[in-house]
mmCIF file of C-alpha atoms and ligand atoms in Angstrom:
data_model
loop_
_atom_site.group_PDB
_atom_site.id
_atom_site.type_symbol
_atom_site.label_atom_id
_atom_site.label_comp_id
_atom_site.label_asym_id
_atom_site.label_seq_id
_atom_site.Cartn_x
_atom_site.Cartn_y
_atom_site.Cartn_z
ATOM 1 C CA MET L 1 -24.983 -28.525 -8.321
ATOM 2 C CA LEU L 2 -27.699 -28.327 -5.594
ATOM 3 C CA LYS L 3 -27.138 -30.752 -2.901
ATOM 4 C CA LYS L 4 -29.586 -29.606 -1.003
ATOM 5 C CA THR L 5 -32.994 -27.726 -0.740
ATOM 6 C CA VAL L 6 -35.189 -27.023 2.804
ATOM 7 C CA ILE L 7 -36.891 -24.503 2.825
ATOM 8 C CA GLY L 8 -36.956 -22.723 5.976
ATOM 9 C CA ALA L 9 -39.391 -21.096 8.113
ATOM 10 C CA ALA L 10 -41.770 -19.053 5.736
ATOM 11 C CA SER L 11 -39.326 -15.718 5.408
ATOM 12 C CA THR L 12 -42.240 -12.859 4.246
ATOM 13 C CA ALA L 13 -43.895 -13.915 7.070
ATOM 14 C CA VAL L 14 -42.317 -12.886 9.878
ATOM 15 C CA LEU L 15 -41.022 -9.908 7.745
ATOM 16 C CA GLY L 16 -44.747 -9.289 7.484
ATOM 17 C CA SER L 17 -44.129 -6.326 10.641
ATOM 18 C CA LEU L 18 -40.886 -5.131 9.680
ATOM 19 C CA ILE L 19 -42.330 -3.391 6.400
ATOM 20 C CA GLU L 20 -43.395 -0.386 5.618
ATOM 21 C CA ASN L 21 -44.317 0.531 2.490
ATOM 22 C CA SER L 22 -43.500 2.636 -0.593
ATOM 23 C CA ALA L 23 -41.022 5.690 0.835
ATOM 24 C CA PHE L 24 -42.546 7.940 -1.887
ATOM 25 C CA ALA L 25 -45.874 9.178 -0.584
ATOM 26 C CA SER L 26 -43.910 10.626 2.485
ATOM 27 C CA ALA L 27 -40.585 11.597 0.716
ATOM 28 C CA PRO L 28 -38.869 14.123 0.483
ATOM 29 C CA GLU L 29 -37.555 13.331 4.750
ATOM 30 C CA LYS L 30 -37.919 16.250 6.054
ATOM 31 C CA PRO L 31 -37.591 17.676 10.142
ATOM 32 C CA ALA L 32 -41.438 18.987 11.682
ATOM 33 C CA GLU L 33 -39.555 22.248 11.062
ATOM 34 C CA ASP L 34 -37.315 22.729 8.522
ATOM 35 C CA ASN L 35 -34.886 25.498 9.354
ATOM 36 C CA ARG L 36 -32.362 23.641 6.931
ATOM 37 C CA PRO L 37 -30.286 26.245 4.141
ATOM 38 C CA PRO L 38 -31.297 26.375 0.669
ATOM 39 C CA ALA L 39 -28.961 24.684 -1.018
ATOM 40 C CA VAL L 40 -29.691 21.419 1.394
ATOM 41 C CA ARG L 41 -33.168 21.018 0.785
ATOM 42 C CA LYS L 42 -32.810 21.523 -3.254
ATOM 43 C CA ILE L 43 -30.243 18.945 -3.725
ATOM 44 C CA GLU L 44 -31.968 16.467 -1.693
ATOM 45 C CA ARG L 45 -35.361 18.104 -3.698
ATOM 46 C CA TYR L 46 -34.125 17.284 -7.198
ATOM 47 C CA LEU L 47 -32.950 13.633 -6.483
ATOM 48 C CA THR L 48 -36.331 12.932 -5.209
ATOM 49 C CA ASN L 49 -38.629 13.950 -7.947
ATOM 50 C CA PHE L 50 -35.506 12.595 -9.655
ATOM 51 C CA LEU L 51 -35.711 9.077 -9.124
ATOM 52 C CA LYS L 52 -39.779 9.411 -8.734
ATOM 53 C CA ASN L 53 -40.557 10.790 -11.753
ATOM 54 C CA ASP L 54 -37.501 9.382 -14.345
ATOM 55 C CA PRO L 55 -38.625 6.257 -16.327
ATOM 56 C CA ARG L 56 -35.389 5.057 -15.498
ATOM 57 C CA ASN L 57 -35.663 4.291 -12.541
ATOM 58 C CA LYS L 58 -38.075 1.535 -13.731
ATOM 59 C CA LEU L 59 -37.747 -2.398 -14.373
ATOM 60 C CA VAL L 60 -39.086 -2.610 -17.902
ATOM 61 C CA ASP L 61 -38.444 -6.905 -17.939
ATOM 62 C CA PHE L 62 -39.410 -7.001 -14.381
ATOM 63 C CA GLU L 63 -43.607 -6.485 -13.945
ATOM 64 C CA ASN L 64 -42.283 -2.459 -14.301
ATOM 65 C CA ALA L 65 -41.378 -3.009 -10.837
ATOM 66 C CA THR L 66 -39.748 0.941 -9.306
ATOM 67 C CA ILE L 67 -36.292 -0.136 -8.302
ATOM 68 C CA TRP L 68 -35.466 2.462 -5.774
ATOM 69 C CA GLU L 69 -37.265 4.497 -2.848
ATOM 70 C CA ALA L 70 -36.226 8.082 -1.980
ATOM 71 C CA PRO L 71 -32.985 8.409 -0.688
ATOM 72 C CA LEU L 72 -31.713 9.033 3.014
ATOM 73 C CA PHE L 73 -29.714 11.976 2.930
ATOM 74 C CA ALA L 74 -26.640 12.651 5.020
ATOM 75 C CA TYR L 75 -23.614 14.809 4.923
ATOM 76 C CA ALA L 76 -19.251 14.713 6.004
ATOM 77 C CA SER L 77 -17.331 17.421 6.693
ATOM 78 C CA ALA L 78 -14.979 16.640 4.420
ATOM 79 C CA ASP L 79 -12.651 16.899 7.060
ATOM 80 C CA ASP L 80 -13.374 14.692 9.410
ATOM 81 C CA PRO L 81 -10.551 12.727 11.117
ATOM 82 C CA LEU L 82 -11.850 9.138 10.075
ATOM 83 C CA PHE L 83 -11.268 10.233 6.106
ATOM 84 C CA GLU L 84 -7.509 8.960 6.703
ATOM 85 C CA LYS L 85 -8.617 6.703 9.126
ATOM 86 C CA LEU L 86 -9.720 4.639 6.243
ATOM 87 C CA LYS L 87 -6.709 4.442 4.754
ATOM 88 C CA THR L 88 -5.723 1.960 7.378
ATOM 89 C CA PRO L 89 -4.685 -1.703 5.719
ATOM 90 C CA GLY L 90 -7.871 -4.287 7.648
ATOM 91 C CA ILE L 91 -10.007 -0.644 7.216
ATOM 92 C CA VAL L 92 -10.186 0.079 3.449
ATOM 93 C CA GLY L 93 -6.766 0.933 3.020
ATOM 94 C CA PRO L 94 -4.366 2.945 2.080
ATOM 95 C CA ALA L 95 -5.683 3.734 -1.503
ATOM 96 C CA HIS L 96 -8.717 4.990 -0.406
ATOM 97 C CA ILE L 97 -8.724 8.551 -1.626
ATOM 98 C CA SER L 98 -10.154 11.005 1.255
ATOM 99 C CA PRO L 99 -12.262 14.526 -0.073
ATOM 100 C CA SER L 100 -9.592 16.233 -0.359
ATOM 101 C CA GLU L 101 -7.959 14.419 -2.318
ATOM 102 C CA TRP L 102 -10.705 14.233 -5.228
ATOM 103 C CA LEU L 103 -11.752 17.342 -4.913
ATOM 104 C CA PRO L 104 -9.493 20.890 -3.775
ATOM 105 C CA GLY L 105 -11.032 22.906 -2.123
ATOM 106 C CA ALA L 106 -14.120 20.245 -0.849
ATOM 107 C CA LYS L 107 -15.881 21.355 2.303
ATOM 108 C CA THR L 108 -18.660 18.622 2.357
ATOM 109 C CA VAL L 109 -19.292 15.150 1.220
ATOM 110 C CA ILE L 110 -23.635 14.384 0.296
ATOM 111 C CA SER L 111 -23.852 10.879 1.069
ATOM 112 C CA TYR L 112 -27.106 8.841 -0.310
ATOM 113 C CA PHE L 113 -28.792 6.175 0.460
ATOM 114 C CA PHE L 114 -31.335 3.966 -1.808
ATOM 115 C CA PRO L 115 -33.495 1.723 -0.683
ATOM 116 C CA PHE L 116 -34.865 -0.868 -3.583
ATOM 117 C CA SER L 117 -38.246 -1.167 -3.255
ATOM 118 C CA GLU L 118 -40.703 -3.174 -1.383
ATOM 119 C CA LYS L 119 -42.145 -5.234 -4.871
ATOM 120 C CA VAL L 120 -37.943 -5.858 -5.616
ATOM 121 C CA ARG L 121 -37.003 -6.262 -2.179
ATOM 122 C CA SER L 122 -39.516 -9.194 -1.665
ATOM 123 C CA SER L 123 -39.163 -10.946 -4.982
ATOM 124 C CA ASN L 124 -36.314 -12.376 -3.576
ATOM 125 C CA TYR L 125 -37.672 -13.920 -0.196
ATOM 126 C CA ALA L 126 -37.502 -17.129 -1.162
ATOM 127 C CA ASP L 127 -34.046 -18.882 0.290
ATOM 128 C CA GLY L 128 -31.645 -20.207 -2.566
ATOM 129 C CA MET L 129 -31.059 -18.813 -5.701
ATOM 130 C CA PRO L 130 -31.907 -14.998 -5.946
ATOM 131 C CA SER L 131 -35.214 -13.313 -8.256
ATOM 132 C CA PHE L 132 -34.898 -12.079 -11.452
ATOM 133 C CA GLY L 133 -36.222 -8.451 -9.778
ATOM 134 C CA TRP L 134 -33.258 -8.314 -7.515
ATOM 135 C CA VAL L 135 -30.996 -8.989 -9.907
ATOM 136 C CA ALA L 136 -32.270 -7.341 -13.139
ATOM 137 C CA ALA L 137 -32.687 -4.097 -10.456
ATOM 138 C CA ARG L 138 -29.000 -4.569 -8.860
ATOM 139 C CA VAL L 139 -27.318 -4.332 -12.418
ATOM 140 C CA LYS L 140 -29.749 -1.239 -13.604
ATOM 141 C CA GLY L 141 -30.671 -0.041 -10.570
ATOM 142 C CA GLU L 142 -26.458 0.686 -9.974
ATOM 143 C CA ILE L 143 -25.979 1.720 -12.835
ATOM 144 C CA TYR L 144 -28.819 4.737 -12.789
ATOM 145 C CA LYS L 145 -27.907 5.762 -8.767
ATOM 146 C CA ASN L 146 -24.389 6.347 -10.132
ATOM 147 C CA GLN L 147 -25.992 8.258 -13.118
ATOM 148 C CA ALA L 148 -27.640 10.074 -10.328
ATOM 149 C CA GLY L 149 -24.776 12.540 -8.712
ATOM 150 C CA THR L 150 -24.000 12.966 -11.960
ATOM 151 C CA GLU L 151 -27.103 14.348 -12.034
ATOM 152 C CA LEU L 152 -26.623 16.491 -9.922
ATOM 153 C CA LEU L 153 -23.718 18.612 -9.962
ATOM 154 C CA PRO L 154 -25.702 20.972 -12.339
ATOM 155 C CA LEU L 155 -27.265 21.718 -9.888
ATOM 156 C CA ILE L 156 -24.213 22.454 -7.065
ATOM 157 C CA THR L 157 -22.751 24.383 -9.873
ATOM 158 C CA SER L 158 -25.968 26.921 -10.140
ATOM 159 C CA LEU L 159 -25.163 26.897 -6.256
ATOM 160 C CA GLY L 160 -21.708 27.814 -6.952
ATOM 161 C CA GLY L 161 -19.632 24.779 -5.895
ATOM 162 C CA LYS L 162 -17.430 22.648 -7.962
ATOM 163 C CA ALA L 163 -18.196 18.590 -6.992
ATOM 164 C CA ILE L 164 -17.356 15.598 -8.778
ATOM 165 C CA VAL L 165 -18.799 11.575 -8.352
ATOM 166 C CA PRO L 166 -15.964 10.149 -7.199
ATOM 167 C CA ILE L 167 -17.182 7.007 -8.098
ATOM 168 C CA ASN L 168 -17.856 8.305 -12.035
ATOM 169 C CA ASP L 169 -14.282 9.731 -11.754
ATOM 170 C CA PRO L 170 -11.312 7.298 -13.937
ATOM 171 C CA ARG L 171 -9.492 7.564 -10.192
ATOM 172 C CA PHE L 172 -12.070 4.629 -9.004
ATOM 173 C CA THR L 173 -11.082 1.399 -9.052
ATOM 174 C CA THR L 174 -10.757 -2.070 -6.715
ATOM 175 C CA ASP L 175 -8.457 -3.674 -5.831
ATOM 176 C CA ARG L 176 -8.283 -7.147 -5.425
ATOM 177 C CA GLY L 177 -4.628 -7.459 -4.407
ATOM 178 C CA THR L 178 -3.651 -11.153 -3.993
ATOM 179 C CA PRO L 179 -6.069 -13.779 -5.140
ATOM 180 C CA GLU L 180 -6.428 -14.764 -1.868
ATOM 181 C CA ARG L 181 -7.528 -12.026 -0.707
ATOM 182 C CA LYS L 182 -11.128 -12.324 0.293
ATOM 183 C CA TRP L 183 -11.754 -8.678 -0.461
ATOM 184 C CA THR L 184 -11.107 -5.963 -2.696
ATOM 185 C CA ILE L 185 -10.243 -2.192 -1.657
ATOM 186 C CA PRO L 186 -12.280 0.808 -3.856
ATOM 187 C CA THR L 187 -10.221 3.977 -3.656
ATOM 188 C CA TRP L 188 -14.069 5.025 -2.572
ATOM 189 C CA SER L 189 -15.772 2.740 0.119
ATOM 190 C CA GLU L 190 -19.059 4.276 -0.259
ATOM 191 C CA ARG L 191 -21.056 2.162 2.718
ATOM 192 C CA HIS L 192 -17.259 3.649 5.044
ATOM 193 C CA VAL L 193 -18.571 7.678 3.853
ATOM 194 C CA ALA L 194 -21.727 6.646 5.433
ATOM 195 C CA TYR L 195 -21.148 6.253 8.032
ATOM 196 C CA ILE L 196 -19.106 8.786 8.451
ATOM 197 C CA ALA L 197 -21.945 10.886 7.579
ATOM 198 C CA GLY L 198 -24.871 9.394 9.853
ATOM 199 C CA LEU L 199 -26.698 7.045 7.491
ATOM 200 C CA GLY L 200 -26.255 4.150 9.395
ATOM 201 C CA THR L 201 -23.205 1.285 10.850
ATOM 202 C CA PHE L 202 -22.246 -2.431 9.546
ATOM 203 C CA GLY L 203 -24.116 -5.211 9.919
ATOM 204 C CA LEU L 204 -22.921 -8.949 10.488
ATOM 205 C CA ASN L 205 -22.649 -8.788 7.072
ATOM 206 C CA LYS L 206 -20.531 -6.324 5.487
ATOM 207 C CA SER L 207 -23.966 -3.821 4.807
ATOM 208 C CA LEU L 208 -24.756 -0.759 5.973
ATOM 209 C CA ILE L 209 -28.305 -0.391 8.319
ATOM 210 C CA THR L 210 -29.917 2.602 8.219
ATOM 211 C CA LYS L 211 -32.562 3.794 9.602
ATOM 212 C CA ARG L 212 -34.070 2.330 6.070
ATOM 213 C CA GLY L 213 -32.395 -0.982 6.799
ATOM 214 C CA ALA L 214 -30.018 -2.065 4.427
ATOM 215 C CA ALA L 215 -31.519 -3.190 1.312
ATOM 216 C CA GLY L 216 -30.138 -0.786 -0.934
ATOM 217 C CA ARG L 217 -26.970 0.812 -2.648
ATOM 218 C CA PHE L 218 -25.206 4.179 -1.622
ATOM 219 C CA GLY L 219 -23.435 6.938 -3.537
ATOM 220 C CA SER L 220 -22.040 10.180 -2.434
ATOM 221 C CA VAL L 221 -21.012 13.331 -4.251
ATOM 222 C CA VAL L 222 -17.527 15.513 -2.737
ATOM 223 C CA THR L 223 -18.259 19.449 -3.304
ATOM 224 C CA THR L 224 -16.185 22.450 -2.375
ATOM 225 C CA LEU L 225 -19.955 23.546 -1.285
ATOM 226 C CA GLU L 226 -20.383 24.262 3.443
ATOM 227 C CA LEU L 227 -23.342 22.129 3.882
ATOM 228 C CA PRO L 228 -24.265 21.534 7.482
ATOM 229 C CA VAL L 229 -22.684 17.835 8.593
ATOM 230 C CA THR L 230 -25.113 15.691 9.909
ATOM 231 C CA GLN L 231 -24.344 14.407 13.228
ATOM 232 C CA ARG L 232 -23.314 11.673 13.648
ATOM 233 C CA PRO L 233 -26.730 9.413 16.568
ATOM 234 C CA TYR L 234 -24.016 6.021 17.105
ATOM 235 C CA SER L 235 -20.244 6.376 17.708
ATOM 236 C CA GLU L 236 -18.839 3.079 16.730
ATOM 237 C CA PRO L 237 -19.588 0.691 13.800
ATOM 238 C CA TYR L 238 -21.709 -1.614 14.198
ATOM 239 C CA SER L 239 -24.661 -0.472 16.744
ATOM 240 C CA TYR L 240 -27.134 -1.244 15.229
ATOM 241 C CA CYS L 241 -26.653 -5.009 14.058
ATOM 242 C CA PRO L 242 -27.861 -7.089 17.118
ATOM 243 C CA HIS L 243 -25.486 -9.792 16.559
ATOM 244 C CA LEU L 244 -22.365 -7.419 16.839
ATOM 245 C CA VAL L 245 -24.006 -6.123 19.585
ATOM 246 C CA ASN L 246 -24.571 -8.754 21.862
ATOM 247 C CA GLY L 247 -25.364 -12.027 19.034
ATOM 248 C CA GLY L 248 -28.520 -11.589 18.989
ATOM 249 C CA CYS L 249 -30.313 -11.942 15.334
ATOM 250 C CA GLY L 250 -27.931 -13.692 13.518
ATOM 251 C CA ALA L 251 -30.935 -14.016 10.700
ATOM 252 C CA CYS L 252 -28.404 -13.254 7.431
ATOM 253 C CA ILE L 253 -26.251 -16.155 8.620
ATOM 254 C CA PRO L 254 -28.087 -19.030 7.175
ATOM 255 C CA ARG L 255 -30.063 -16.832 4.339
ATOM 256 C CA CYS L 256 -26.707 -16.765 2.446
ATOM 257 C CA PRO L 257 -26.436 -19.808 0.317
ATOM 258 C CA VAL L 258 -22.947 -20.283 -0.050
ATOM 259 C CA LYS L 259 -22.407 -19.552 3.683
ATOM 260 C CA ALA L 260 -20.097 -16.056 2.950
ATOM 261 C CA VAL L 261 -21.537 -15.038 6.087
ATOM 262 C CA PHE L 262 -20.099 -16.137 9.144
ATOM 263 C CA ASP L 263 -21.223 -17.942 12.315
ATOM 264 C CA LYS L 264 -19.560 -15.427 15.361
ATOM 265 C CA PRO L 265 -19.364 -12.345 15.489
ATOM 266 C CA LYS L 266 -15.123 -10.707 14.715
ATOM 267 C CA GLU L 267 -13.720 -7.431 16.299
ATOM 268 C CA GLU L 268 -13.254 -6.783 12.712
ATOM 269 C CA MET L 269 -16.209 -7.136 10.533
ATOM 270 C CA ILE L 270 -14.187 -7.546 7.025
ATOM 271 C CA ASN L 271 -13.566 -11.201 8.666
ATOM 272 C CA THR L 272 -17.428 -11.852 9.066
ATOM 273 C CA LYS L 273 -18.068 -12.123 5.444
ATOM 274 C CA ASP L 274 -16.230 -14.413 2.937
ATOM 275 C CA ASP L 275 -15.929 -12.239 0.109
ATOM 276 C CA LEU L 276 -14.130 -14.367 -1.965
ATOM 277 C CA ILE L 277 -17.080 -16.886 -2.234
ATOM 278 C CA CYS L 278 -20.142 -14.630 -2.410
ATOM 279 C CA GLY L 279 -18.375 -12.597 -5.636
ATOM 280 C CA GLN L 280 -17.783 -16.849 -7.205
ATOM 281 C CA PHE L 281 -21.556 -17.174 -6.353
ATOM 282 C CA TYR L 282 -22.754 -14.450 -8.288
ATOM 283 C CA GLY L 283 -19.545 -14.548 -10.677
ATOM 284 C CA ASN L 284 -20.304 -18.334 -11.383
ATOM 285 C CA LEU L 285 -23.712 -19.131 -10.541
ATOM 286 C CA LEU L 286 -25.005 -15.984 -12.210
ATOM 287 C CA ARG L 287 -22.995 -16.384 -15.135
ATOM 288 C CA THR L 288 -23.673 -20.077 -16.022
ATOM 289 C CA THR L 289 -27.500 -19.988 -15.845
ATOM 290 C CA PRO L 290 -27.939 -16.362 -18.409
ATOM 291 C CA GLN L 291 -30.963 -17.695 -19.071
ATOM 292 C CA THR L 292 -32.159 -17.177 -15.862
ATOM 293 C CA TYR L 293 -31.022 -14.172 -15.519
ATOM 294 C CA HIS L 294 -30.959 -12.576 -18.674
ATOM 295 C CA GLY L 295 -26.924 -12.013 -18.759
ATOM 296 C CA TYR L 296 -27.508 -9.978 -15.454
ATOM 297 C CA ARG L 297 -24.648 -10.825 -12.903
ATOM 298 C CA ALA L 298 -24.588 -9.141 -9.448
ATOM 299 C CA GLY L 299 -24.976 -9.293 -5.988
ATOM 300 C CA CYS L 300 -27.577 -12.193 -4.186
ATOM 301 C CA GLY L 301 -28.944 -9.964 -1.679
ATOM 302 C CA LYS L 302 -29.834 -12.261 0.104
ATOM 303 C CA CYS L 303 -28.266 -11.624 3.639
ATOM 304 C CA VAL L 304 -30.363 -8.547 3.358
ATOM 305 C CA THR L 305 -33.244 -9.252 2.213
ATOM 306 C CA ALA L 306 -36.129 -11.323 4.671
ATOM 307 C CA VAL L 307 -33.768 -10.654 8.029
ATOM 308 C CA PRO L 308 -34.834 -7.487 10.718
ATOM 309 C CA CYS L 309 -32.488 -5.672 9.119
ATOM 310 C CA GLU L 310 -33.702 -5.690 5.451
ATOM 311 C CA PHE L 311 -35.588 -1.952 6.283
ATOM 312 C CA GLY L 312 -35.079 -0.706 9.529
ATOM 313 C CA ILE L 313 -33.496 -0.793 12.501
ATOM 314 C CA PRO L 314 -33.402 -3.711 14.429
ATOM 315 C CA ALA L 315 -34.650 -3.922 17.135
ATOM 316 C CA PRO L 316 -31.186 -4.757 19.923
ATOM 317 C CA ASP L 317 -33.246 -7.519 21.917
ATOM 318 C CA THR L 318 -33.646 -9.463 18.632
ATOM 319 C CA LYS L 319 -33.189 -12.596 19.124
ATOM 320 C CA ARG L 320 -30.859 -15.237 17.266
ATOM 321 C CA VAL L 321 -32.897 -18.480 18.177
ATOM 322 C CA ALA L 322 -36.443 -17.372 16.645
ATOM 323 C CA TRP L 323 -34.217 -16.506 13.470
ATOM 324 C CA VAL L 324 -31.633 -20.190 12.917
ATOM 325 C CA LYS L 325 -33.364 -22.588 15.086
ATOM 326 C CA ASP L 326 -35.584 -24.005 12.771
ATOM 327 C CA ARG L 327 -33.770 -22.853 9.166
ATOM 328 C CA VAL L 328 -33.082 -25.668 7.109
ATOM 329 C CA VAL L 329 -30.593 -23.593 4.688
ATOM 330 C CA GLN L 330 -30.125 -24.384 1.277
ATOM 331 C CA HIS L 331 -26.354 -24.647 0.019
ATOM 332 C CA PHE L 332 -24.283 -24.939 -3.546
ATOM 333 C CA VAL L 333 -20.838 -27.781 -3.447
ATOM 334 C CA GLY L 334 -19.002 -27.914 -6.623
HETATM 335 S S1 SF4 Y 401 -28.883 -10.065 9.494
HETATM 336 FE FE1 SF4 Y 401 -28.991 -9.746 11.689
HETATM 337 S S2 SF4 Y 401 -26.959 -10.128 11.774
HETATM 338 FE FE2 SF4 Y 401 -27.521 -9.764 9.590
HETATM 339 S S3 SF4 Y 401 -26.736 -8.280 9.815
HETATM 340 FE FE3 SF4 Y 401 -28.610 -7.572 9.699
HETATM 341 S S4 SF4 Y 401 -29.028 -7.194 12.228
HETATM 342 FE FE4 SF4 Y 401 -27.403 -7.757 10.945
HETATM 343 S S1 SF4 Y 402 -25.201 -11.583 -1.520
HETATM 344 FE FE1 SF4 Y 402 -25.392 -13.650 -0.939
HETATM 345 S S2 SF4 Y 402 -23.358 -14.463 -1.833
HETATM 346 FE FE2 SF4 Y 402 -22.862 -12.789 -0.965
HETATM 347 S S3 SF4 Y 402 -23.000 -12.693 1.760
HETATM 348 FE FE3 SF4 Y 402 -25.143 -12.383 1.195
HETATM 349 S S4 SF4 Y 402 -26.586 -13.860 0.856
HETATM 350 FE FE4 SF4 Y 402 -24.551 -14.533 0.903
#
């Protein structure tokens, strides 16, 4: 039951200055002097063009909107000791599989971020229920993103390497453990892998904030190709989230319709968002409104849209009061 609805300060006006438009015009991103190995250039060009030209990157049931803008890439050494650290309980967990366990002889993990298009993101700016465009993009885009990884495999073979896409492998599973546990433990966490590869750092809402923001999804390929490793431009897991650095921002807290993002910084990121409440919201509420969402069922994404980390890295001095003070939050009970 909807208990109370008072839409907060207009998010779209504030966000206008934060948003860049379609990224395909400038894709693929390259350094000023592109001295990367040909294999890297081929991989990035292939995946970027795949998104740009493939009709499956359009939402036919949402104004033919583009789902994914141009991807970001980063490369981790398969031997990076942080992969073993992911097995630590409370980080990901013992079930997490390291690159050389996925693929013996693995040398590199190719990690990529697909940002949602401006049209999809902006459709979700109003407080409350997720937009149809967001939910459709989240569901169809996820399937398509996972397929995109598989599309890279023949190219990697032609370059002389072996590769697998962990999320498409039968060994990929997610486990809730006990009903009380508020988060799932996957055998491969794309966000943690992206952190290791240098794509971004974690936010209060447990998203990973990249230079193209947090409103998107991550994928990866483990390969025996030896590719240059990306130097992480940060040294700790929360550098890009002002709330977790200095108590600023906090815009994702009132954005959540079910109060699953907590109003305080915590040492452990697993405690800053209640995945159980989040999952129940989109699992139950969206399932009860199939006519609105055409049967699609996915995360509502309010905590990564109409917030300063939506499409970029927030300014370190982003003030919390400016975002939260005059907002009354829509929430659901029952
Ligand atoms: S909205 Fe603000 S507090 Fe929340 S994750 Fe993004 S930067 Fe951090
Ligand atoms: S996806 Fe929606 S329900 Fe889940 S934490 Fe974010 S805003 Fe809350």
